[in-house]
Coordinates of C-alpha atoms in Angstrom, one line a residue:
X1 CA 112.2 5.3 66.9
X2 CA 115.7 5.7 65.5
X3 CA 115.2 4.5 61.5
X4 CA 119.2 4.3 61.4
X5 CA 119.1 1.8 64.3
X6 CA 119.1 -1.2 62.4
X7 CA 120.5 -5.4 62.5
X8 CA 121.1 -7.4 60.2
X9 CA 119.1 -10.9 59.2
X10 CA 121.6 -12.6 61.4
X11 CA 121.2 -10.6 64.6
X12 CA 117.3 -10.7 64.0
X13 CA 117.9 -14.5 64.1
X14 CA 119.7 -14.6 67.4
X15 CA 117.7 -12.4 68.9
X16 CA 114.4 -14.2 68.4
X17 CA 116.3 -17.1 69.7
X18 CA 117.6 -15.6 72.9
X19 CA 114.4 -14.4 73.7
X20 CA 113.3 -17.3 74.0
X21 CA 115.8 -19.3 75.8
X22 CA 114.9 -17.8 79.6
X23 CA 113.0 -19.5 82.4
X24 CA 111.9 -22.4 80.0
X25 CA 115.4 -24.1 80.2
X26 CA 114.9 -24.7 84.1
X27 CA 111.0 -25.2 84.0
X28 CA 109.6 -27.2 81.0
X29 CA 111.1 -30.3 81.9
X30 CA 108.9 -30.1 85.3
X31 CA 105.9 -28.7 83.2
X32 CA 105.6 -31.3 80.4
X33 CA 106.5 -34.0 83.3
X34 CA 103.5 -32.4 84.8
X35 CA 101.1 -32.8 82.1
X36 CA 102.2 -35.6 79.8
X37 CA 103.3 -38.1 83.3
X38 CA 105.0 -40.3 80.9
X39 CA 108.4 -40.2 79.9
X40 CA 107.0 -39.4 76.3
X41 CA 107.3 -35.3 77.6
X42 CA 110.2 -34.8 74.6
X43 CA 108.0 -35.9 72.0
X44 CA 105.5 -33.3 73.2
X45 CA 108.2 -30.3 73.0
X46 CA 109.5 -31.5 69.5
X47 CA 106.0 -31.2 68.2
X48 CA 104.8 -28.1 70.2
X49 CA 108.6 -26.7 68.5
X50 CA 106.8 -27.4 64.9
X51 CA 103.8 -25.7 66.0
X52 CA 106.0 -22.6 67.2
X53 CA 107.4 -22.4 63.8
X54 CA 104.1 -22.6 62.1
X55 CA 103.3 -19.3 64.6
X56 CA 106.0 -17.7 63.3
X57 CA 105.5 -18.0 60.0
X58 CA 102.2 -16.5 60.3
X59 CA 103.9 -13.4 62.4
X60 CA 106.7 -13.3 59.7
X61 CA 104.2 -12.5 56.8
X62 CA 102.2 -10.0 58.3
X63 CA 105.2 -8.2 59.4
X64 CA 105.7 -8.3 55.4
X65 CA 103.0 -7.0 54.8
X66 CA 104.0 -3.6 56.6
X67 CA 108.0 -3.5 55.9
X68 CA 109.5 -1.3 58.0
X69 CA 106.5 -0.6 60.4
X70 CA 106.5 -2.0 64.1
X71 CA 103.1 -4.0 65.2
X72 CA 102.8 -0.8 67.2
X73 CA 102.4 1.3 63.8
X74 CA 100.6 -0.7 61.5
X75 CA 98.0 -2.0 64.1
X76 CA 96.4 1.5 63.7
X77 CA 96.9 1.4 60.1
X78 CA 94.9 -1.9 59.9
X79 CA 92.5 -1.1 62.8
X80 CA 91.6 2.5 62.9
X81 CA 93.2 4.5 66.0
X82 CA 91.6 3.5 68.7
X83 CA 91.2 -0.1 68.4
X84 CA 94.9 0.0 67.2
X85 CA 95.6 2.0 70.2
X86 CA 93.8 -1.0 72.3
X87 CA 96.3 -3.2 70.5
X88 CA 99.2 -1.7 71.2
X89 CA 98.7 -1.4 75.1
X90 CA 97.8 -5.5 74.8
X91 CA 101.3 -5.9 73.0
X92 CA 102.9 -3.4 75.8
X93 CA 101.7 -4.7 79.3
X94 CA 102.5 -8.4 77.5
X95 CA 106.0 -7.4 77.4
X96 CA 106.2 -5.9 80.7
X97 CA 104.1 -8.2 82.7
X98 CA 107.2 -10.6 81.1
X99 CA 109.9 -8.7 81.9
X100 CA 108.6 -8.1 85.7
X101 CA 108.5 -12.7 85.7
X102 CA 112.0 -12.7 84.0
X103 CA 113.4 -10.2 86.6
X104 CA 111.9 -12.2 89.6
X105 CA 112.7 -15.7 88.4
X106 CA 116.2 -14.2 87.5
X107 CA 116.2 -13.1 91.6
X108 CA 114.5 -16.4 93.1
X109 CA 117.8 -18.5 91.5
X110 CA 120.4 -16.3 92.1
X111 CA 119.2 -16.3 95.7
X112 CA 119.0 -19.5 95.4
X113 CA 122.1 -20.8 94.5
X114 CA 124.4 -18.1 94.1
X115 CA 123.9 -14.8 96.5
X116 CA 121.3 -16.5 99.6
X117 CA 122.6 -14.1 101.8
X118 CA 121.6 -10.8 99.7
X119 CA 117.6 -9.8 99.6
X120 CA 115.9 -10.5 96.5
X121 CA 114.9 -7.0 96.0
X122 CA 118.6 -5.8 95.6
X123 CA 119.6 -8.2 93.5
X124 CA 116.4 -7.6 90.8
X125 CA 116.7 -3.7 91.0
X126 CA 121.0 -4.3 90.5
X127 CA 120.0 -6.4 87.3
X128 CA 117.3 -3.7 86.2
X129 CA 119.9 -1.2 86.3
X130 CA 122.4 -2.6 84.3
X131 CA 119.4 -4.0 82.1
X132 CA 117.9 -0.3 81.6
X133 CA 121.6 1.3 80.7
X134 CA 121.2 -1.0 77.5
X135 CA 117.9 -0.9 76.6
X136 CA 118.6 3.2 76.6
X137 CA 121.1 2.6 74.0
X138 CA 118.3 1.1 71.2
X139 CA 117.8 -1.9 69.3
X140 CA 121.3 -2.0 67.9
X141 CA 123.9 -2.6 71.2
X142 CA 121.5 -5.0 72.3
X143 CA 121.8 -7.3 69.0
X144 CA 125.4 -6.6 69.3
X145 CA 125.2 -8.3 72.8
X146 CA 123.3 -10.8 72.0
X147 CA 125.6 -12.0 69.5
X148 CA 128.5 -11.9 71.9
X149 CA 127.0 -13.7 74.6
X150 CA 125.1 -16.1 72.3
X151 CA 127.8 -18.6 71.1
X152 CA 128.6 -18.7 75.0
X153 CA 125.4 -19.7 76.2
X154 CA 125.1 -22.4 73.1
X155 CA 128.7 -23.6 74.3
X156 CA 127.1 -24.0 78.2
X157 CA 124.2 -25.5 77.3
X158 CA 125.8 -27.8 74.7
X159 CA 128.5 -28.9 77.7
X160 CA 125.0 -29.6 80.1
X161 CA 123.9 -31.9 77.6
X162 CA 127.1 -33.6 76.8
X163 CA 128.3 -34.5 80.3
X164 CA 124.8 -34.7 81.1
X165 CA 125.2 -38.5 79.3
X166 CA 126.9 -40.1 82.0
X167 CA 124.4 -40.1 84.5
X168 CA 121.7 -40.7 81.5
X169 CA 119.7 -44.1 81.9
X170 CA 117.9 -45.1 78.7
X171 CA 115.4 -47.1 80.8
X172 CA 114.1 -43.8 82.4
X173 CA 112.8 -42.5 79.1
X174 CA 111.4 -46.5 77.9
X175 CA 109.3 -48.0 76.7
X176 CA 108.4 -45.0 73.9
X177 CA 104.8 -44.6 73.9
X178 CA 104.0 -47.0 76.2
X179 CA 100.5 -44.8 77.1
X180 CA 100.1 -44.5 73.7
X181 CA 99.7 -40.6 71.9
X182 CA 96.9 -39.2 74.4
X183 CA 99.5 -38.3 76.8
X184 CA 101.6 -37.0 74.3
X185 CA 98.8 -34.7 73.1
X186 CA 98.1 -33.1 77.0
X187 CA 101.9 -32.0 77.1
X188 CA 101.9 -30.0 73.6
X189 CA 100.0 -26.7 75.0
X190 CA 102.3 -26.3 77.6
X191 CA 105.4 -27.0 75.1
X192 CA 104.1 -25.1 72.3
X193 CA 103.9 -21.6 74.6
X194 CA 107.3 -22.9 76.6
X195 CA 108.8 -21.6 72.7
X196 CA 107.4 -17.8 73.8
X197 CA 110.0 -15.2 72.6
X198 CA 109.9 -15.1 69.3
X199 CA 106.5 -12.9 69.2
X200 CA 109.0 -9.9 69.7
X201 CA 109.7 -10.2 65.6
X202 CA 106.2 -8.3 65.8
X203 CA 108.4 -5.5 66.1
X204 CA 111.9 -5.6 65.7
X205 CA 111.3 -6.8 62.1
X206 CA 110.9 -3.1 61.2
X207 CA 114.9 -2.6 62.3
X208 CA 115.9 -5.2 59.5
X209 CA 118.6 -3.9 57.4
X210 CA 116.4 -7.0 55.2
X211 CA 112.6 -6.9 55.9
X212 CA 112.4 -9.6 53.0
X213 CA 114.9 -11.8 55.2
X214 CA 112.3 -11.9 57.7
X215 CA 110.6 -15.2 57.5
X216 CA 114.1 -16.5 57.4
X217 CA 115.8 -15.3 60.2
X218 CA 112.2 -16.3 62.5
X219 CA 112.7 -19.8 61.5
X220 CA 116.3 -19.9 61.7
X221 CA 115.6 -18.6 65.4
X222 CA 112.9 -21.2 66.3
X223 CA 114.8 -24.5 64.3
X224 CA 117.5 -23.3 66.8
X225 CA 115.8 -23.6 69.9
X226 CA 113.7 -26.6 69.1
X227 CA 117.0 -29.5 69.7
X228 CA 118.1 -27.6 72.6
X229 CA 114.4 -28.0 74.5
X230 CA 114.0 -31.3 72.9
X231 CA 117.3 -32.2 74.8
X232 CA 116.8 -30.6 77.8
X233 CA 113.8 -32.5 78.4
X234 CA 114.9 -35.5 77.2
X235 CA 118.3 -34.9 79.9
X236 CA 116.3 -34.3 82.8
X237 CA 114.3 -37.0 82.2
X238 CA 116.4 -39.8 81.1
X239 CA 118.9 -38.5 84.3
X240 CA 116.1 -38.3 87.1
X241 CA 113.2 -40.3 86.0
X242 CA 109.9 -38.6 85.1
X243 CA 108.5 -38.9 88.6
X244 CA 111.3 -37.0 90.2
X245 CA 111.0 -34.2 87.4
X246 CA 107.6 -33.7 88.6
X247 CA 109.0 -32.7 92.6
X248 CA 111.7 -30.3 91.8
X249 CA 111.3 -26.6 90.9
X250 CA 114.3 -26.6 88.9
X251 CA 115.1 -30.1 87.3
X252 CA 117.7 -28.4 85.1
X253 CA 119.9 -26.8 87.9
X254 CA 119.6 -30.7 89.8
X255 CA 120.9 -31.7 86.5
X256 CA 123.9 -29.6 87.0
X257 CA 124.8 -29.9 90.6
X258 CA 124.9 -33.8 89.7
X259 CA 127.6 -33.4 87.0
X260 CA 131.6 -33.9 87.7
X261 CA 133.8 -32.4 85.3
X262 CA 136.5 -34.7 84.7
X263 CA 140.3 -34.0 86.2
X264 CA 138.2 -32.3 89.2
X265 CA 139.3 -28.9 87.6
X266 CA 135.4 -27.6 88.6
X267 CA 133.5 -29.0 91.1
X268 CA 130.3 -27.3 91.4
X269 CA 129.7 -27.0 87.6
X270 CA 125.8 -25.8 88.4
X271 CA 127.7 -22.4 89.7
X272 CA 129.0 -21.7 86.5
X273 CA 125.7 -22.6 84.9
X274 CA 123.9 -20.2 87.1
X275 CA 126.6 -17.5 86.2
X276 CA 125.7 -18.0 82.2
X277 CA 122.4 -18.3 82.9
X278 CA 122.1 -15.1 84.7
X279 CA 123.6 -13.5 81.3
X280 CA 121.0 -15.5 79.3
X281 CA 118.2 -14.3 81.0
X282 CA 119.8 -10.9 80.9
X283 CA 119.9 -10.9 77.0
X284 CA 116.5 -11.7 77.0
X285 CA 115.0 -9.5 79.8
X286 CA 116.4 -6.8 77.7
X287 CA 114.9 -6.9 74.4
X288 CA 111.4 -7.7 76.4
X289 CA 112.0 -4.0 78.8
X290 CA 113.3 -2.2 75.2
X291 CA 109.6 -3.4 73.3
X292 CA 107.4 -2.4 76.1
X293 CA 109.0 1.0 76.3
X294 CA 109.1 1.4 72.4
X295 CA 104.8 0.6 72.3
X296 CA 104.5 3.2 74.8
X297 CA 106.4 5.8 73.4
X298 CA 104.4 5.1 70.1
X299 CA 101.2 5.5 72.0
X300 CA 102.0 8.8 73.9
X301 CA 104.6 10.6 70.9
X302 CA 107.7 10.5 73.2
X303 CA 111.3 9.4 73.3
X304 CA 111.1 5.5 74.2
X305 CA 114.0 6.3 76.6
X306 CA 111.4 8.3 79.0
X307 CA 109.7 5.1 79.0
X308 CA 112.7 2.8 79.8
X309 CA 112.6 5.4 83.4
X310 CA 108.6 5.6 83.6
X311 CA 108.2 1.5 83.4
X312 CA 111.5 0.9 85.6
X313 CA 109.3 0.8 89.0
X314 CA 106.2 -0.8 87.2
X315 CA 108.3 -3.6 86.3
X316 CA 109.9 -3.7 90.2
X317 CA 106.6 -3.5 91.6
X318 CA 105.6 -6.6 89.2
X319 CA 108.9 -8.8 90.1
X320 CA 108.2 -8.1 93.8
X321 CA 104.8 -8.2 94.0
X322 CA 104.4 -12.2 94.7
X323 CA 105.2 -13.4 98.0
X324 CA 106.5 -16.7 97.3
X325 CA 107.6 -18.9 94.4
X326 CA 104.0 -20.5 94.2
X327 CA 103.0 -17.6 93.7
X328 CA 105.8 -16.0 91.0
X329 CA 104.6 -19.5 88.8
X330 CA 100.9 -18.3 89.1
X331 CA 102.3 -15.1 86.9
X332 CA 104.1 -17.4 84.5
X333 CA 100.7 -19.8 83.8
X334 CA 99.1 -16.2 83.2
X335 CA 101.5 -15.2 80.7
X336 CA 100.6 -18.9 78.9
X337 CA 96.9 -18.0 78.5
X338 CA 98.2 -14.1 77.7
X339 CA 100.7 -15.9 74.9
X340 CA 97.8 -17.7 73.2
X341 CA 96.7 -14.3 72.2
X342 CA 99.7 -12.7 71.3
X343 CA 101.2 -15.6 69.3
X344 CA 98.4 -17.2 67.8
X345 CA 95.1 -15.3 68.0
X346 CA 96.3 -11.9 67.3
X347 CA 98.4 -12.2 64.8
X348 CA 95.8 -14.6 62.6
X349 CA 93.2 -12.3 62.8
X350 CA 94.7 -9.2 61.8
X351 CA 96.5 -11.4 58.4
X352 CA 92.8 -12.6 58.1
X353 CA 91.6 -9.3 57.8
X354 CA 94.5 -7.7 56.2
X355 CA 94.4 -10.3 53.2
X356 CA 90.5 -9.3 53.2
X357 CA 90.8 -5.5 53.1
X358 CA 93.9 -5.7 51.0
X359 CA 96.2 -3.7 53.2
X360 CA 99.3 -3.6 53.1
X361 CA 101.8 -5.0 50.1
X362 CA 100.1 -7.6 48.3
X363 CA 103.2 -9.6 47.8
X364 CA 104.2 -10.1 51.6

């Protein structure tokens, strides 16, 4: 790990924020549909966005408590070894197993609705290429593309929700807890792990020109995301009734193909959506591929660019392994249960028993 390869609090902010804005912007509204089965699903993600925040905060001061050391370092200074060893393979196949989803979901839409006449498998192993070229590069370029491609993806996302407005009916999303908060309560799990990303401050924390700016820039990163799920969901819904959210794989993307620019300048606007999507999921399948590698060159002593190579097929073989999108979404409800672990269980215990055994600076 290159010490010199540093960002600043700002890119540490965007970066915690891109890696979470991937597949949840064209799922969650279906999910929280799903599980709340009121039109009460936004209230779930703005509380499940609180609760995300409160995760982060706990990540934040452990990672405080070991200023500039990775997860992948100081678990073995809190743990011994071996069972720090244990913990950084957990951390590692999380990130992979993750980037392997990304890559394929990344493949099903572009298929989908941009490329239908190119295999899947080209496309993914075209995007892994590019993907790995970057990663090689460390922690630095990829910040610094993050914060290019960031405003642009706000902008697109911001102009989804705007024009989104004229097709909004208020009546789809009344009466407000008409069901009353039980239903509201069911959809919070799923919204709370929908915020997954930000986990990834586990380790890059360690590259902060700022380690005291930590806590900061996680929150900063979350109280970003939060308005723009809250709105998605609320979009969807108020534009194609809750019921309908349930049936579609995609209910962002049919909230794009229904949108006219005015003048007539665009007419498929859910084109250009896909197109900035693809470069949103690429920002975050990028910082995901880098993490794994760096846990496993800390686990073997070698250069975390032999790793980028050595995981390359693992994550193909992961991407391609399911045979239909049924299937791909059995992966993504794995990587739920997986994120309980890694953003809430995991990182208590270990400030638990760091606070006990008084490791680490006292002060974080």
């Amino acid at each position: 790990m290159n010490r010199k390869d540093q960002i600043t609090s700002r890119q540490a902010s965007l970066i915690v924020s891109k890696s979470m804005i991937g597949t949840g912007i064209l799922f969650l509204p279906q999910v929280v549909a799903k599980e709340v089965g009121t039109p009460d699903g936004w209230i779930s993600v703005l509380i499940g966005g609180f609760l995300a925040l409160l995760a982060g905060y706990v990540i934040s001061k452990l990672n405080q408590r070991f200023p500039k050391q990775t997860f992948f370092e100081f678990s073995q200074t809190v743990f011994g070894k071996w069972i720090g060893a244990v913990h950084i393979v957990l951390l590692s196949a999380y990130f992979t197993i993750s980037s392997g989803y990304l890559a394929r979901i990344m493949g099903e839409v572009i298929h989908m609705y941009l490329l239908d006449k190119t295999p899947i498998a080209f496309i993914i192993i075209t995007f892994m290429l590019v993907a790995a070229y970057l990663a090689t590069g460390g922690i630095n370029p990829i910040a610094r593309l993050i914060e290019l491609f960031f405003p642009v993806i706000l902008i697109i996302l911001a102009a989804l929700i705007a024009f989104s407005f004229k097709e909004f009916d208020l009546d789809n999303i009344r009466p407000v807890l008409a069901e009353g908060l039980r239903p509201v309560w069911k959809g919070i799990p799923s919204s709370t792990f929908s915020y997954s990303g930000f986990e990834i401050m586990l380790v890059l924390s360690a590259f902060m020109q700022e380690p005291r700016d930590a806590v900061k820039s996680m929150l900063k990163g979350i109280g970003l995301v939060i308005p723009l799920y809250t709105l998605t969901v609320l979009i969807a819904i108020g534009t194609l009734t809750v019921e309908e959210v349930k049936t579609l794989p995609w209910p962002t993307m049919s909230v794009a193909k229904d949108i006219e620019l005015p003048g007539g300048f665009f007419e498929r606007f859910e084109s250009l959506f896909s197109v900035l999507w693809v470069m949103s999921m690429y920002s975050t399948f990028v910082p995901y591929y880098y993490v794994a590698s760096l846990g496993m060159s800390h686990l073997f002593r070698r250069n975390f660019r032999t790793f980028i190579y050595l995981l390359f097929p693992v994550i193909y073989i992961i991407a391609m392994l399911p045979k239909k999108l049924n299937e791909v979404l059995c992966i993504g409800n794995f990587l739920n249960d997986f994120a309980l672990f890694i953003i809430v269980i995991m990182p208590l215990y270990f400030w638990i028993f760091v606070k006990l055994r008084g490791k680490g600076h006292a002060h974080g």
